mmCIF file of C-alpha atoms in Angstrom:
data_model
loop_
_atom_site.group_PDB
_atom_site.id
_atom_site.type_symbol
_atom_site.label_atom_id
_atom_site.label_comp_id
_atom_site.label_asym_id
_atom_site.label_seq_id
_atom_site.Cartn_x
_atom_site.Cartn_y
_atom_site.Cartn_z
ATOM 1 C CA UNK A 208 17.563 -2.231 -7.001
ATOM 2 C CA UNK A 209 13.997 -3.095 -6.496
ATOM 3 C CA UNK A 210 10.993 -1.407 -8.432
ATOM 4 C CA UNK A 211 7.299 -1.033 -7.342
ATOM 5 C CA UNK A 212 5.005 -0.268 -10.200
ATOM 6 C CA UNK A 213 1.264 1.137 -8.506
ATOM 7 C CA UNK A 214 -1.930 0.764 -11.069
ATOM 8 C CA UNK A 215 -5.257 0.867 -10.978
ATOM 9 C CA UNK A 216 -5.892 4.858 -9.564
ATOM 10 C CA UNK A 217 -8.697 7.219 -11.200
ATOM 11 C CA UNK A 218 -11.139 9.431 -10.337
ATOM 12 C CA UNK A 219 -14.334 7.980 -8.804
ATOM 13 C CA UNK A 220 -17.577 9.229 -7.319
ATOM 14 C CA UNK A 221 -18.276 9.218 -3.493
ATOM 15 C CA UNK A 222 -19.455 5.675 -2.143
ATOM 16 C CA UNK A 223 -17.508 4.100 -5.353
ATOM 17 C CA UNK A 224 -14.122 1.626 -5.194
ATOM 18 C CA UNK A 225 -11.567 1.170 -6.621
ATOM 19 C CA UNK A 226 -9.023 -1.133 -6.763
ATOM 20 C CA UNK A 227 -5.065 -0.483 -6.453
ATOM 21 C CA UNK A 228 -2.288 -2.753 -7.297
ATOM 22 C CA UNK A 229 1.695 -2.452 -6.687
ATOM 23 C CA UNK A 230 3.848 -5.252 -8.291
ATOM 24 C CA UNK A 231 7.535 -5.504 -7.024
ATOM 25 C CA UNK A 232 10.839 -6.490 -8.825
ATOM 26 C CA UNK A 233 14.272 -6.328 -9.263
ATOM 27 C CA UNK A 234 16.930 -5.778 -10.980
ATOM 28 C CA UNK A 235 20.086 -7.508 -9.076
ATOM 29 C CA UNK A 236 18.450 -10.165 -6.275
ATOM 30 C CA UNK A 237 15.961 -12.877 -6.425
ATOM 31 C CA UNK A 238 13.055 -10.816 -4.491
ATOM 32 C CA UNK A 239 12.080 -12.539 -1.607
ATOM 33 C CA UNK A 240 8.741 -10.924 -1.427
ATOM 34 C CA UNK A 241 6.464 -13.500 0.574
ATOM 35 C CA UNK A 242 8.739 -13.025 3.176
ATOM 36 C CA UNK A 243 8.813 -8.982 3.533
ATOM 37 C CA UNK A 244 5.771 -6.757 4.715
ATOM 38 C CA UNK A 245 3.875 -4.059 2.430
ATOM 39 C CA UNK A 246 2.325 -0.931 3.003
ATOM 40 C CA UNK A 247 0.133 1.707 1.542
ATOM 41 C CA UNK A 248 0.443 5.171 2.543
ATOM 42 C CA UNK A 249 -0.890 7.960 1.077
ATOM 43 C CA UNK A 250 -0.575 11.919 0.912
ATOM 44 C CA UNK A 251 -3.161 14.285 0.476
ATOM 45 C CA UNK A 252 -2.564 17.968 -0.753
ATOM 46 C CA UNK A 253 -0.730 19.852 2.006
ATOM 47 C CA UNK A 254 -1.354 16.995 4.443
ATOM 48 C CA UNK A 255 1.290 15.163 5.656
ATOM 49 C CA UNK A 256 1.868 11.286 4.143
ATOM 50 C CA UNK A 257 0.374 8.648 6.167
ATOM 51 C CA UNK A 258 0.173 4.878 6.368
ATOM 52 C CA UNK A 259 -3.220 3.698 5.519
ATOM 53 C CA UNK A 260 -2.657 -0.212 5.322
ATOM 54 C CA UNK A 261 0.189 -2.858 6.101
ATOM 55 C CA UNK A 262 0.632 -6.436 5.662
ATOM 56 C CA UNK A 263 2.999 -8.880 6.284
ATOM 57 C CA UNK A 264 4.775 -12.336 5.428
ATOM 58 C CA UNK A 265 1.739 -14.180 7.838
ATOM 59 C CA UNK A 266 -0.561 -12.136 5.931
ATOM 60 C CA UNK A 267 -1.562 -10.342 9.040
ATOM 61 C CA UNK A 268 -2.493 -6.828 8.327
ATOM 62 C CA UNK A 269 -3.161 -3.526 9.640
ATOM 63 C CA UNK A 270 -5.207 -0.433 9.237
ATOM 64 C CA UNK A 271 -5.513 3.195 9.786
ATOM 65 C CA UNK A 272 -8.788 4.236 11.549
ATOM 66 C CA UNK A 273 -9.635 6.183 9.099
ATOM 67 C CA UNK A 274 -9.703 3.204 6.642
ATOM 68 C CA UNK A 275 -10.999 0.511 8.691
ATOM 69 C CA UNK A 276 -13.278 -1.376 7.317
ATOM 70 C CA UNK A 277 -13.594 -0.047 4.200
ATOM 71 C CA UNK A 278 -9.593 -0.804 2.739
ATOM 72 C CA UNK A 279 -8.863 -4.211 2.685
ATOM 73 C CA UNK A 280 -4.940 -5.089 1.729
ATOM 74 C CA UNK A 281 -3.765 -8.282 -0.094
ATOM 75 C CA UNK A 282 -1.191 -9.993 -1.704
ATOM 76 C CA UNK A 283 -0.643 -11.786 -4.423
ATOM 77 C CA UNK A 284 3.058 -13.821 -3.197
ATOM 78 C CA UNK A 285 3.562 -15.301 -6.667
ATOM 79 C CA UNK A 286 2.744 -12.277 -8.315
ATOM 80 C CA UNK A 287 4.704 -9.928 -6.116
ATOM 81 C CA UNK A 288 1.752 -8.281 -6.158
ATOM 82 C CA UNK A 289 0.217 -6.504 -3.090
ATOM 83 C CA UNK A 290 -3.497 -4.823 -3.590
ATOM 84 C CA UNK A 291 -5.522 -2.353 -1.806
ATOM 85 C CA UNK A 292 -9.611 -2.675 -2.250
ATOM 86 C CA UNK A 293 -11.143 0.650 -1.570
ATOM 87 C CA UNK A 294 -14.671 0.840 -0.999
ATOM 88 C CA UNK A 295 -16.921 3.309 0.414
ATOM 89 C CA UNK A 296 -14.879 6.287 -0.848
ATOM 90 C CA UNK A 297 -15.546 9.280 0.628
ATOM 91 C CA UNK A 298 -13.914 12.522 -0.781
ATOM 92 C CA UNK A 299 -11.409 13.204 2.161
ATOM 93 C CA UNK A 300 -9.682 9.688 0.597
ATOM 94 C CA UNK A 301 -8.799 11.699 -2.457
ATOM 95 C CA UNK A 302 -4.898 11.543 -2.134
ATOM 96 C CA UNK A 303 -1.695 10.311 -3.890
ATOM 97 C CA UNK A 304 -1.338 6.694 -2.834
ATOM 98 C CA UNK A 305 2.159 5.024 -2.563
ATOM 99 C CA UNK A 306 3.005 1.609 -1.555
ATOM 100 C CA UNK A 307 6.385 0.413 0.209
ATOM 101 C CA UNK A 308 8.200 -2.376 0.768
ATOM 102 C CA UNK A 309 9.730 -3.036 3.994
ATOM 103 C CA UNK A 310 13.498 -4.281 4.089
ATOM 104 C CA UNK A 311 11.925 -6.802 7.459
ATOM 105 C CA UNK A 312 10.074 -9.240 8.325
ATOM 106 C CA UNK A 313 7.031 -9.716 10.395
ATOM 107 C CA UNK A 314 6.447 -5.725 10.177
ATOM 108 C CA UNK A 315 3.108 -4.526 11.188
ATOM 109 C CA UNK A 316 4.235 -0.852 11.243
ATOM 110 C CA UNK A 317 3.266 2.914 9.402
ATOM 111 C CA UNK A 318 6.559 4.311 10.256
ATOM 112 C CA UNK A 319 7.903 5.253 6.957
ATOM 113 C CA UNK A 320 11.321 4.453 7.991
ATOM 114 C CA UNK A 321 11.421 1.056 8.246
ATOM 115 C CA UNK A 322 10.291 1.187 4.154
ATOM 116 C CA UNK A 323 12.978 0.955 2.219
ATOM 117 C CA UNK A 324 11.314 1.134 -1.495
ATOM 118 C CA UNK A 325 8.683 3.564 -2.649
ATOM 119 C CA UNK A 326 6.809 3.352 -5.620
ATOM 120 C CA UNK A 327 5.972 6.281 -7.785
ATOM 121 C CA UNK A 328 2.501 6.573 -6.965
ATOM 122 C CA UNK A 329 -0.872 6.734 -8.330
ATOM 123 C CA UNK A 330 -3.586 9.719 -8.226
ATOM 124 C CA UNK A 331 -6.965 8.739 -6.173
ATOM 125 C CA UNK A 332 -9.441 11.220 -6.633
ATOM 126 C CA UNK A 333 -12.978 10.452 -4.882
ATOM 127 C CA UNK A 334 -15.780 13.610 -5.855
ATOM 128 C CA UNK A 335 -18.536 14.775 -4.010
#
């Protein structure tokens, strides 16, 4: 069993950051985290959850147009930890933001089925 713990979500002002965090661990397996790719996706009220930012073992990463260049995503290998700086935040970011770990390597990818494990989320709310 592996366990992703988010942190770091609020309520900010428009043109504010913030700054999310998601540590993985586990239970029964020696994590082999530097090796697997993470995501952040996020869901807005009655929208439909979608992948914001991904990056993998190579550190290469990946991001939603509606994000670029104002998300960056980064890890943290001997941490477990993967972050997501948010800058610029505009209202229509206000969302519940998840992060995932992918079960592969080398994934550069927002489909949520190649994630096997979800973390429980943390509330982003950006105001006008």
């Amino acid at each position: 069993q592996v366990q992703l713990a988010e942190s770091g979500g609020g309520s900010v002002q428009s043109g504010g950051s913030l700054r999310l965090s998601c540590t993985a661990s586990s239970t029964l397996y020696t994590l082999v985290y530097d090796k697997l790719s993470m995501a952040w996706f996020r869901q807005a009220a009655g929208e439909e959850r979608e992948g914001i930012a991904v990056i993998n073992s190579d550190n290469r990463t990946k991001y939603a147009e509606s994000v670029e260049g104002r998300f960056i995503i980064s890890r943290d290998n001997s941490k477990n930890t993967v972050f997501l700086e948010m800058n610029s935040l505009i209202p229509e970011d206000t969302a519940m933001y998840y992060c995932a770990l992918a079960n592969a390597y080398g994934l550069l990818e927002f489909d949520s089925g190649w994630y096997t494990y979800w973390g429980q989320g943390t509330q982003v709310t950006v105001s006008s």
